[in-house]
CSV table of C-alpha atoms in Angstrom, one decimal:
chain,number,residue,atom,x,y,z
E,1,MET,CA,-172.7,61.5,32.0
E,2,ARG,CA,-171.9,62.0,28.2
E,3,ILE,CA,-173.9,59.6,26.0
E,4,LEU,CA,-173.6,58.7,22.3
E,5,VAL,CA,-176.8,57.3,20.7
E,6,ILE,CA,-176.2,55.4,17.4
E,7,GLY,CA,-179.1,55.6,14.9
E,8,SER,CA,-181.3,58.0,13.0
E,9,GLY,CA,-184.8,56.9,13.5
E,10,ALA,CA,-187.8,57.8,15.7
E,11,ARG,CA,-186.7,55.1,18.2
E,12,GLU,CA,-183.4,56.9,18.7
E,13,HIS,CA,-185.2,60.3,18.9
E,14,ALA,CA,-187.4,58.8,21.7
E,15,LEU,CA,-184.3,57.5,23.5
E,16,LEU,CA,-182.7,61.0,23.3
E,17,VAL,CA,-185.8,62.7,24.7
E,18,ALA,CA,-186.0,60.2,27.6
E,19,LEU,CA,-182.2,60.5,28.2
E,20,ALA,CA,-182.4,64.3,28.2
E,21,ALA,CA,-184.8,64.0,31.2
E,22,ASP,CA,-182.3,62.1,33.3
E,23,PRO,CA,-180.5,64.6,35.6
E,24,ALA,CA,-177.4,62.5,35.5
E,25,VAL,CA,-177.0,63.1,31.7
E,26,THR,CA,-175.0,66.2,30.9
E,27,GLU,CA,-174.3,65.8,27.2
E,28,LEU,CA,-175.9,64.0,24.3
E,29,HIS,CA,-174.6,63.0,20.9
E,30,ALA,CA,-176.2,61.1,18.0
E,31,ALA,CA,-174.7,59.4,15.0
E,32,PRO,CA,-175.8,60.0,12.3
E,33,GLY,CA,-178.9,61.5,13.9
E,34,ASN,CA,-181.6,63.5,12.1
E,35,PRO,CA,-182.9,67.1,11.9
E,36,GLY,CA,-185.4,66.6,14.7
E,37,MET,CA,-182.8,65.5,17.3
E,38,VAL,CA,-182.4,68.9,18.9
E,39,GLN,CA,-181.5,67.3,22.2
E,40,ALA,CA,-178.1,66.1,20.8
E,41,THR,CA,-175.2,67.1,18.7
E,42,CYS,CA,-175.3,65.0,15.5
E,43,HIS,CA,-172.3,63.5,13.8
E,44,ASP,CA,-172.2,62.2,10.2
E,45,THR,CA,-170.5,58.9,10.9
E,46,ALA,CA,-170.7,55.5,9.2
E,47,VAL,CA,-172.5,53.7,12.1
E,48,THR,CA,-171.9,50.2,10.7
E,49,ASP,CA,-168.1,50.8,10.7
E,50,PRO,CA,-166.8,49.6,14.1
E,51,ALA,CA,-163.5,51.6,13.7
E,52,ALA,CA,-165.4,54.8,12.8
E,53,VAL,CA,-167.8,54.6,15.7
E,54,THR,CA,-165.0,53.8,18.1
E,55,THR,CA,-163.0,56.8,16.9
E,56,LEU,CA,-166.0,59.1,17.4
E,57,ALA,CA,-166.6,57.7,20.9
E,58,ARG,CA,-163.0,58.4,21.8
E,59,ARG,CA,-163.1,61.9,20.4
E,60,LEU,CA,-166.2,62.7,22.4
E,61,GLU,CA,-165.0,61.0,25.5
E,62,VAL,CA,-168.4,59.5,26.1
E,63,ASP,CA,-169.4,57.5,29.2
E,64,LEU,CA,-171.9,55.3,27.5
E,65,VAL,CA,-172.8,54.3,23.9
E,66,VAL,CA,-176.4,53.2,23.2
E,67,ILE,CA,-176.8,51.4,19.9
E,68,GLY,CA,-180.3,51.6,18.5
E,69,PRO,CA,-180.5,49.7,15.3
E,70,GLU,CA,-179.8,46.0,14.7
E,71,VAL,CA,-177.4,46.4,11.8
E,72,PRO,CA,-174.5,48.0,13.7
E,73,LEU,CA,-175.0,45.3,16.5
E,74,VAL,CA,-174.8,42.5,14.0
E,75,ALA,CA,-171.8,44.2,12.4
E,76,GLY,CA,-169.9,44.1,15.7
E,77,VAL,CA,-169.9,47.8,16.6
E,78,GLY,CA,-170.6,47.0,20.2
E,79,ASP,CA,-167.7,44.5,20.4
E,80,ALA,CA,-165.2,47.1,19.0
E,81,LEU,CA,-166.4,49.7,21.5
E,82,ARG,CA,-166.1,47.4,24.5
E,83,ALA,CA,-162.6,46.4,23.4
E,84,ALA,CA,-161.7,50.1,23.5
E,85,GLY,CA,-163.1,50.3,27.1
E,86,PHE,CA,-166.5,52.0,26.5
E,87,PRO,CA,-169.6,50.8,28.3
E,88,VAL,CA,-172.1,49.8,25.6
E,89,PHE,CA,-175.9,49.3,25.8
E,90,GLY,CA,-176.4,46.6,23.1
E,91,PRO,CA,-175.3,43.0,22.7
E,92,SER,CA,-172.2,41.5,21.1
E,93,ALA,CA,-172.3,40.4,17.5
E,94,GLU,CA,-172.5,36.8,18.6
E,95,ALA,CA,-175.4,37.5,20.9
E,96,ALA,CA,-177.1,39.7,18.3
E,97,ARG,CA,-177.6,36.5,16.2
E,98,ILE,CA,-180.8,36.0,18.2
E,99,GLU,CA,-182.2,38.5,15.7
E,100,GLY,CA,-179.6,38.2,12.9
E,101,SER,CA,-180.3,34.5,12.3
E,102,LYS,CA,-183.8,33.1,12.9
E,103,ALA,CA,-182.4,29.6,12.7
E,104,PHE,CA,-180.0,30.4,15.5
E,105,ALA,CA,-182.9,31.8,17.6
E,106,LYS,CA,-184.9,28.6,17.0
E,107,ASP,CA,-182.0,26.5,18.1
E,108,VAL,CA,-181.6,28.5,21.3
E,109,MET,CA,-185.3,28.2,22.0
E,110,ALA,CA,-185.2,24.5,21.4
E,111,THR,CA,-182.4,24.0,23.8
E,112,ALA,CA,-183.9,26.3,26.4
E,113,GLY,CA,-187.3,24.6,26.2
E,114,VAL,CA,-189.1,27.7,25.1
E,115,ARG,CA,-192.4,27.3,23.2
E,116,THR,CA,-192.4,28.6,19.7
E,117,ALA,CA,-193.9,27.9,16.3
E,118,ARG,CA,-192.9,24.7,14.4
E,119,ALA,CA,-190.3,25.7,11.9
E,120,GLU,CA,-188.2,24.5,9.0
E,121,VAL,CA,-185.3,26.1,7.1
E,122,VAL,CA,-185.3,25.9,3.4
E,123,ASP,CA,-182.1,26.9,1.5
E,124,SER,CA,-182.8,25.5,-1.9
E,125,PRO,CA,-185.6,26.3,-4.4
E,126,ALA,CA,-185.7,22.6,-5.2
E,127,ASP,CA,-186.9,21.8,-1.7
E,128,LEU,CA,-189.5,24.6,-1.5
E,129,ASP,CA,-192.7,23.0,-2.8
E,130,GLU,CA,-192.3,19.9,-0.7
E,131,ALA,CA,-191.7,22.0,2.4
E,132,LEU,CA,-194.7,24.3,1.7
E,133,ASP,CA,-196.8,21.2,1.6
E,134,ARG,CA,-195.9,20.5,5.3
E,135,PHE,CA,-197.4,23.9,6.4
E,136,GLY,CA,-200.6,25.9,5.8
E,137,PRO,CA,-203.5,26.6,5.5
E,138,THR,CA,-202.0,29.8,6.6
E,139,TRP,CA,-198.3,30.1,5.7
E,140,VAL,CA,-195.7,32.1,7.6
E,141,VAL,CA,-192.6,32.7,5.5
E,142,LYS,CA,-189.6,34.6,6.9
E,143,ASP,CA,-186.3,35.8,5.4
E,144,ASP,CA,-183.7,34.2,7.7
E,145,GLY,CA,-181.7,37.4,8.3
E,146,LEU,CA,-182.2,41.1,9.0
E,147,ALA,CA,-185.2,42.5,7.2
E,148,ALA,CA,-186.2,45.5,9.3
E,149,GLY,CA,-189.5,43.9,10.2
E,150,LYS,CA,-190.6,43.6,6.6
E,151,GLY,CA,-189.1,40.2,5.6
E,152,VAL,CA,-192.2,38.3,6.8
E,153,VAL,CA,-195.3,37.2,4.7
E,154,VAL,CA,-198.3,35.7,6.5
E,155,THR,CA,-200.9,34.5,4.0
E,156,PRO,CA,-203.6,31.9,3.2
E,157,ASP,CA,-202.4,32.1,-0.4
E,158,ARG,CA,-199.9,29.4,-1.2
E,159,ALA,CA,-198.8,31.1,-4.4
E,160,ALA,CA,-197.9,34.3,-2.5
E,161,ALA,CA,-196.0,32.2,0.1
E,162,HIS,CA,-194.1,30.5,-2.7
E,163,ALA,CA,-193.3,33.8,-4.4
E,164,HIS,CA,-191.9,35.4,-1.2
E,165,ALA,CA,-189.9,32.4,-0.4
E,166,LEU,CA,-188.4,32.1,-3.9
E,167,ALA,CA,-187.6,35.9,-3.9
E,168,CYS,CA,-185.6,35.4,-0.6
E,169,LEU,CA,-183.8,32.3,-2.0
E,170,ASP,CA,-183.0,34.1,-5.2
E,171,ASP,CA,-181.4,36.9,-3.1
E,172,GLY,CA,-179.2,34.2,-1.5
E,173,HIS,CA,-181.0,34.1,1.8
E,174,PRO,CA,-182.4,30.9,3.3
E,175,VAL,CA,-186.1,31.1,4.4
E,176,LEU,CA,-187.8,29.9,7.5
E,177,LEU,CA,-191.3,28.4,7.2
E,178,GLU,CA,-193.3,28.4,10.4
E,179,SER,CA,-196.6,27.2,11.6
E,180,PHE,CA,-199.2,30.0,12.2
E,181,LEU,CA,-199.8,31.0,15.7
E,182,ASP,CA,-203.4,32.1,16.3
E,183,GLY,CA,-203.7,34.7,19.0
E,184,PRO,CA,-203.0,38.4,19.6
E,185,GLU,CA,-199.4,39.4,19.5
E,186,VAL,CA,-197.4,41.1,22.3
E,187,SER,CA,-194.1,42.9,22.2
E,188,LEU,CA,-192.2,42.6,25.5
E,189,PHE,CA,-189.0,44.5,25.9
E,190,CYS,CA,-186.6,43.2,28.6
E,191,LEU,CA,-183.5,44.7,30.0
E,192,VAL,CA,-181.0,41.8,30.1
E,193,ASP,CA,-177.6,41.6,31.9
E,194,GLY,CA,-176.4,38.1,31.6
E,195,GLU,CA,-179.0,36.1,33.6
E,196,THR,CA,-180.7,39.1,35.1
E,197,VAL,CA,-183.9,40.0,33.3
E,198,VAL,CA,-186.1,43.1,34.0
E,199,PRO,CA,-189.3,43.6,31.8
E,200,LEU,CA,-190.6,46.9,30.6
E,201,LEU,CA,-194.3,47.6,29.8
E,202,PRO,CA,-195.9,45.2,27.3
E,203,ALA,CA,-196.9,46.8,24.0
E,204,GLN,CA,-198.7,45.8,20.8
E,205,ASP,CA,-197.4,46.8,17.3
E,206,HIS,CA,-199.5,47.2,14.2
E,207,LYS,CA,-197.5,45.8,11.3
E,208,ARG,CA,-200.0,46.0,8.4
E,209,VAL,CA,-200.1,49.2,6.3
E,210,GLY,CA,-203.8,49.5,6.2
E,211,GLU,CA,-206.6,49.9,8.7
E,212,GLY,CA,-208.2,46.7,9.9
E,213,ASP,CA,-204.8,45.1,9.6
E,214,ARG,CA,-204.9,44.9,5.8
E,215,GLY,CA,-202.2,45.2,3.2
E,216,PRO,CA,-198.5,44.3,3.3
E,217,ASN,CA,-196.3,44.2,6.3
E,218,THR,CA,-194.3,47.3,7.2
E,219,GLY,CA,-191.7,48.3,9.8
E,220,GLY,CA,-194.6,49.2,12.0
E,221,MET,CA,-197.5,51.7,11.7
E,222,GLY,CA,-198.2,52.3,15.3
E,223,ALA,CA,-198.2,50.8,18.8
E,224,TYR,CA,-199.8,51.3,22.2
E,225,THR,CA,-199.1,50.4,25.9
E,226,PRO,CA,-200.2,49.0,28.3
E,227,LEU,CA,-202.5,46.2,27.1
E,228,PRO,CA,-205.8,46.3,28.9
E,229,TRP,CA,-206.7,42.9,27.4
E,230,LEU,CA,-203.6,41.0,28.7
E,231,PRO,CA,-204.4,39.0,31.8
E,232,GLU,CA,-202.6,39.7,35.0
E,233,GLY,CA,-199.5,37.6,35.4
E,234,VAL,CA,-198.8,37.0,31.8
E,235,VAL,CA,-195.8,39.3,31.7
E,236,GLU,CA,-194.3,37.4,34.7
E,237,GLN,CA,-195.0,34.2,32.8
E,238,ILE,CA,-193.3,35.4,29.7
E,239,VAL,CA,-190.2,36.4,31.7
E,240,SER,CA,-190.0,33.1,33.6
E,241,GLU,CA,-190.8,30.8,30.7
E,242,VAL,CA,-189.3,32.6,27.8
E,243,CYS,CA,-186.8,35.5,28.5
E,244,GLU,CA,-185.0,34.1,31.5
E,245,PRO,CA,-184.5,30.6,29.9
E,246,VAL,CA,-183.1,32.2,26.8
E,247,ALA,CA,-180.8,34.5,28.7
E,248,ARG,CA,-179.5,31.5,30.7
E,249,GLU,CA,-179.0,29.5,27.5
E,250,MET,CA,-177.0,32.3,25.9
E,251,VAL,CA,-174.7,32.6,28.9
E,252,ALA,CA,-174.2,28.8,28.7
E,253,ARG,CA,-173.2,29.2,25.0
E,254,GLY,CA,-170.6,31.8,25.9
E,255,CYS,CA,-172.5,34.7,24.3
E,256,GLY,CA,-174.4,36.2,27.2
E,257,PHE,CA,-176.8,38.9,26.3
E,258,SER,CA,-176.3,42.5,27.5
E,259,GLY,CA,-178.8,45.1,26.3
E,260,LEU,CA,-182.5,45.0,25.2
E,261,LEU,CA,-184.0,41.7,24.3
E,262,TYR,CA,-187.3,42.1,22.5
E,263,ALA,CA,-189.6,39.1,22.6
E,264,GLY,CA,-192.5,39.1,20.0
E,265,LEU,CA,-195.1,36.6,21.2
E,266,ALA,CA,-198.5,35.3,20.3
E,267,ILE,CA,-200.8,34.7,23.2
E,268,THR,CA,-202.4,31.4,22.2
E,269,SER,CA,-205.0,29.2,23.9
E,270,SER,CA,-202.1,27.2,25.4
E,271,GLY,CA,-200.1,30.2,26.5
E,272,PRO,CA,-197.4,32.5,25.2
E,273,GLU,CA,-195.4,31.3,22.1
E,274,VAL,CA,-192.5,33.1,20.6
E,275,VAL,CA,-192.9,34.6,17.1
E,276,GLU,CA,-189.4,36.2,17.0
E,277,PHE,CA,-186.7,37.8,19.1
E,278,ASN,CA,-185.0,41.1,18.3
E,279,CYS,CA,-181.7,42.3,19.8
E,280,ARG,CA,-182.7,46.0,20.4
E,281,PHE,CA,-185.5,48.3,21.2
E,282,GLY,CA,-188.4,47.9,18.7
E,283,ASP,CA,-189.8,50.7,16.6
E,284,PRO,CA,-192.6,52.1,17.0
E,285,GLU,CA,-193.2,50.4,20.4
E,286,THR,CA,-190.2,52.2,22.1
E,287,GLN,CA,-191.8,55.6,21.5
E,288,ALA,CA,-194.9,54.6,23.5
E,289,VAL,CA,-193.1,52.6,26.2
E,290,LEU,CA,-190.6,55.3,27.0
E,291,ALA,CA,-193.3,57.9,27.2
E,292,LEU,CA,-194.5,56.3,30.4
E,293,LEU,CA,-191.2,55.6,32.0
E,294,GLU,CA,-190.3,57.7,35.1
E,295,SER,CA,-187.1,56.0,36.1
E,296,PRO,CA,-183.9,57.9,34.8
E,297,LEU,CA,-183.2,56.1,31.5
E,298,GLY,CA,-179.5,57.1,31.4
E,299,GLN,CA,-178.8,55.5,34.7
E,300,VAL,CA,-180.8,52.4,33.8
E,301,LEU,CA,-179.0,51.8,30.5
E,302,HIS,CA,-175.6,52.5,32.1
E,303,ALA,CA,-176.3,49.9,34.8
E,304,VAL,CA,-177.1,47.3,32.1
E,305,ALA,CA,-173.9,48.3,30.2
E,306,THR,CA,-171.7,47.9,33.3
E,307,GLY,CA,-173.2,44.7,34.6
E,308,ARG,CA,-175.1,46.3,37.5
E,309,LEU,CA,-178.7,45.7,36.4
E,310,ALA,CA,-179.4,43.5,39.5
E,311,GLU,CA,-178.5,46.5,41.7
E,312,LEU,CA,-181.2,48.8,40.3
E,313,PRO,CA,-184.4,49.6,42.2
E,314,PRO,CA,-187.7,48.6,40.5
E,315,LEU,CA,-188.6,50.6,37.5
E,316,VAL,CA,-191.2,53.3,38.0
E,317,TRP,CA,-194.0,53.9,35.5
E,318,ARG,CA,-196.5,56.7,35.0
E,319,GLU,CA,-200.2,55.8,35.3
E,320,GLY,CA,-202.2,55.9,32.0
E,321,ALA,CA,-201.5,54.9,28.5
E,322,ALA,CA,-199.4,55.9,25.5
E,323,VAL,CA,-200.1,55.5,21.7
E,324,THR,CA,-197.7,55.9,18.8
E,325,VAL,CA,-199.0,56.6,15.3
E,326,VAL,CA,-196.6,56.5,12.3
E,327,LEU,CA,-196.9,59.1,9.5
E,328,ALA,CA,-195.6,57.5,6.4
E,329,ALA,CA,-194.7,58.9,3.0
E,330,GLU,CA,-196.7,58.3,-0.1
E,331,ASN,CA,-196.2,54.8,-1.6
E,332,TYR,CA,-194.8,53.4,1.6
E,333,PRO,CA,-194.0,50.5,2.1
E,334,GLY,CA,-193.3,50.2,-1.6
E,335,SER,CA,-191.0,52.9,-3.1
E,336,PRO,CA,-191.8,55.9,-0.8
E,337,ARG,CA,-191.8,59.4,-2.3
E,338,ARG,CA,-189.1,61.7,-0.8
E,339,GLY,CA,-188.6,65.5,-0.8
E,340,ASP,CA,-192.1,66.5,0.3
E,341,VAL,CA,-192.2,69.5,2.6
E,342,ILE,CA,-193.4,68.8,6.2
E,343,GLU,CA,-195.2,71.4,8.3
E,344,GLY,CA,-196.2,71.1,12.0
E,345,ALA,CA,-193.5,68.7,13.1
E,346,GLU,CA,-192.2,71.0,15.8
E,347,GLN,CA,-195.0,70.0,18.2
E,348,PRO,CA,-194.2,68.1,21.5
E,349,GLY,CA,-194.8,64.3,21.0
E,350,VAL,CA,-193.4,64.3,17.5
E,351,PHE,CA,-190.4,62.1,16.8
E,352,HIS,CA,-188.4,62.3,13.6
E,353,ALA,CA,-187.4,59.3,11.5
E,354,GLY,CA,-187.3,59.8,7.7
E,355,THR,CA,-186.7,63.6,7.6
E,356,ALA,CA,-184.0,65.9,6.1
E,357,ARG,CA,-183.4,69.5,5.3
E,358,ASP,CA,-183.5,70.6,1.6
E,359,VAL,CA,-181.3,73.2,0.0
E,360,ASP,CA,-183.6,75.9,1.3
E,361,GLY,CA,-183.5,74.6,4.9
E,362,ARG,CA,-187.0,73.3,4.8
E,363,LEU,CA,-187.9,70.1,6.6
E,364,VAL,CA,-188.7,67.4,4.0
E,365,SER,CA,-189.5,63.7,3.9
E,366,ALA,CA,-186.5,61.4,3.4
E,367,GLY,CA,-187.8,57.9,4.1
E,368,GLY,CA,-190.7,55.7,4.3
E,369,ARG,CA,-191.7,56.1,8.0
E,370,VAL,CA,-191.3,59.9,8.2
E,371,LEU,CA,-192.5,60.7,11.7
E,372,SER,CA,-193.9,59.0,14.9
E,373,VAL,CA,-196.5,60.8,16.9
E,374,VAL,CA,-197.0,59.9,20.5
E,375,GLY,CA,-200.0,60.7,22.6
E,376,THR,CA,-200.4,60.0,26.3
E,377,GLY,CA,-203.5,60.1,28.5
E,378,SER,CA,-205.3,58.7,31.5
E,379,ASP,CA,-206.4,55.7,29.5
E,380,LEU,CA,-206.1,54.3,26.0
E,381,ALA,CA,-209.0,56.4,24.6
E,382,ALA,CA,-207.4,59.7,25.9
E,383,ALA,CA,-204.0,58.7,24.6
E,384,ARG,CA,-205.4,57.9,21.1
E,385,ALA,CA,-207.3,61.2,21.0
E,386,GLU,CA,-204.1,63.1,21.9
E,387,ALA,CA,-202.0,61.3,19.2
E,388,TYR,CA,-204.5,62.0,16.5
E,389,ARG,CA,-204.9,65.6,17.7
E,390,ILE,CA,-201.2,66.2,17.1
E,391,LEU,CA,-201.3,64.4,13.8
E,392,ASP,CA,-204.1,66.5,12.5
E,393,GLY,CA,-201.8,69.5,12.9
E,394,ILE,CA,-199.0,68.0,10.6
E,395,GLU,CA,-199.0,68.4,6.9
E,396,LEU,CA,-197.1,66.1,4.5
E,397,GLY,CA,-198.2,65.8,0.9
E,398,GLY,CA,-199.3,62.3,0.1
E,399,GLY,CA,-198.6,61.2,3.7
E,400,HIS,CA,-200.8,58.5,5.2
E,401,PHE,CA,-201.4,56.9,8.6
E,402,ARG,CA,-203.7,54.5,10.3
E,403,ARG,CA,-206.6,55.9,12.3
E,404,ASP,CA,-207.2,52.6,14.2
E,405,ILE,CA,-204.0,52.2,16.2
E,406,GLY,CA,-205.1,50.8,19.5
E,407,LEU,CA,-208.8,51.0,18.6
E,408,ALA,CA,-209.6,47.3,18.9
E,409,ALA,CA,-208.1,47.3,22.4
E,410,GLU,CA,-210.1,50.5,23.3
E,411,GLU,CA,-213.3,48.8,22.2
E,412,SER,CA,-212.5,45.5,24.0
E,413,ARG,CA,-212.4,43.6,20.7
E,414,ILE,CA,-209.2,41.6,21.4
E,415,SER,CA,-209.5,38.3,23.0
E,416,ILE,CA,-207.2,35.2,23.7
E,417,PRO,CA,-208.3,32.0,21.9
E,418,GLY,CA,-209.8,29.2,23.9
């Protein structure tokens, strides 16, 4: 099986590593890829251009296209590939609205009877102050569009909430105000093929840039799986009360979902409530989740893409835990510094994201989240120790990372309200 993976981040690097372990996979390609993706042949292609990606897939004669990021999905790359006869892992542009428009996602959930935060869309600065008065004392303000995980401000400071909302509106984007959900968050990835839903392992992301969950939101500074604090049966509850109803509702609307549905949830005192949906694998959770998957990933994704998910045997997982820690460039998440030389990134467990080669062929930083490091072990403590052991062998001038990824769970400091 020849597979083309669309994307250039650590998520796509992790997908390639897992796909390379599938004995049915004979050839791997990536577009545009990055210098760390030695498992694949990389192609410099405009991945948000449906015609360009389709031309590449034809030239390579691939058997499957796996679309990693949300932007090509929302741009309709999957639609163009399917129209050309290629199996695609990733939803149509219409179905990708579950991430591309938070207002659309709220409407789907309301119709499907899925519990989520109370929300209100504001599309005019003139209505902003009155709307903010209906929320608080903790405000949740979201850009109603794609924001790579960074378009959300959660704050007890009304002025900060107002400023973020106004900035979104000034950019021409409506904003979504939401009630604050008090409870630990869970990321649950589900393979979805129409009305068939198969969950992967639950994970928890760390969005804030600083230790102790301080500082601004980022695209994600680390993640771990599984979740020792999550009560037995909660994953099944999320699937039956959240993911399956949403999948059925999207089929009823004529935009059935095919690919990876990411449910971000808060586990509140009254049960799981949806924070957001994404239409693709999340980053950095994917790196940890795939590290524990034993089932052949290429065959699994191909089954989803060809409408055969229901025929697959149950997924098989390794025992133990996995932890992802992100090494970020200086000044991330503001204006990250680029061009700093990286040493030690050739170790196993290192996934490239914001990397490039300079004119001398040296590996250098080329983005905000530069590398993801994954450690595995018999339990969370062992996996954390392994991730930080690898990180301590990497050098990046001005680079920074959190030392507390998964620590609260390891020390049993996470609890569900009520």
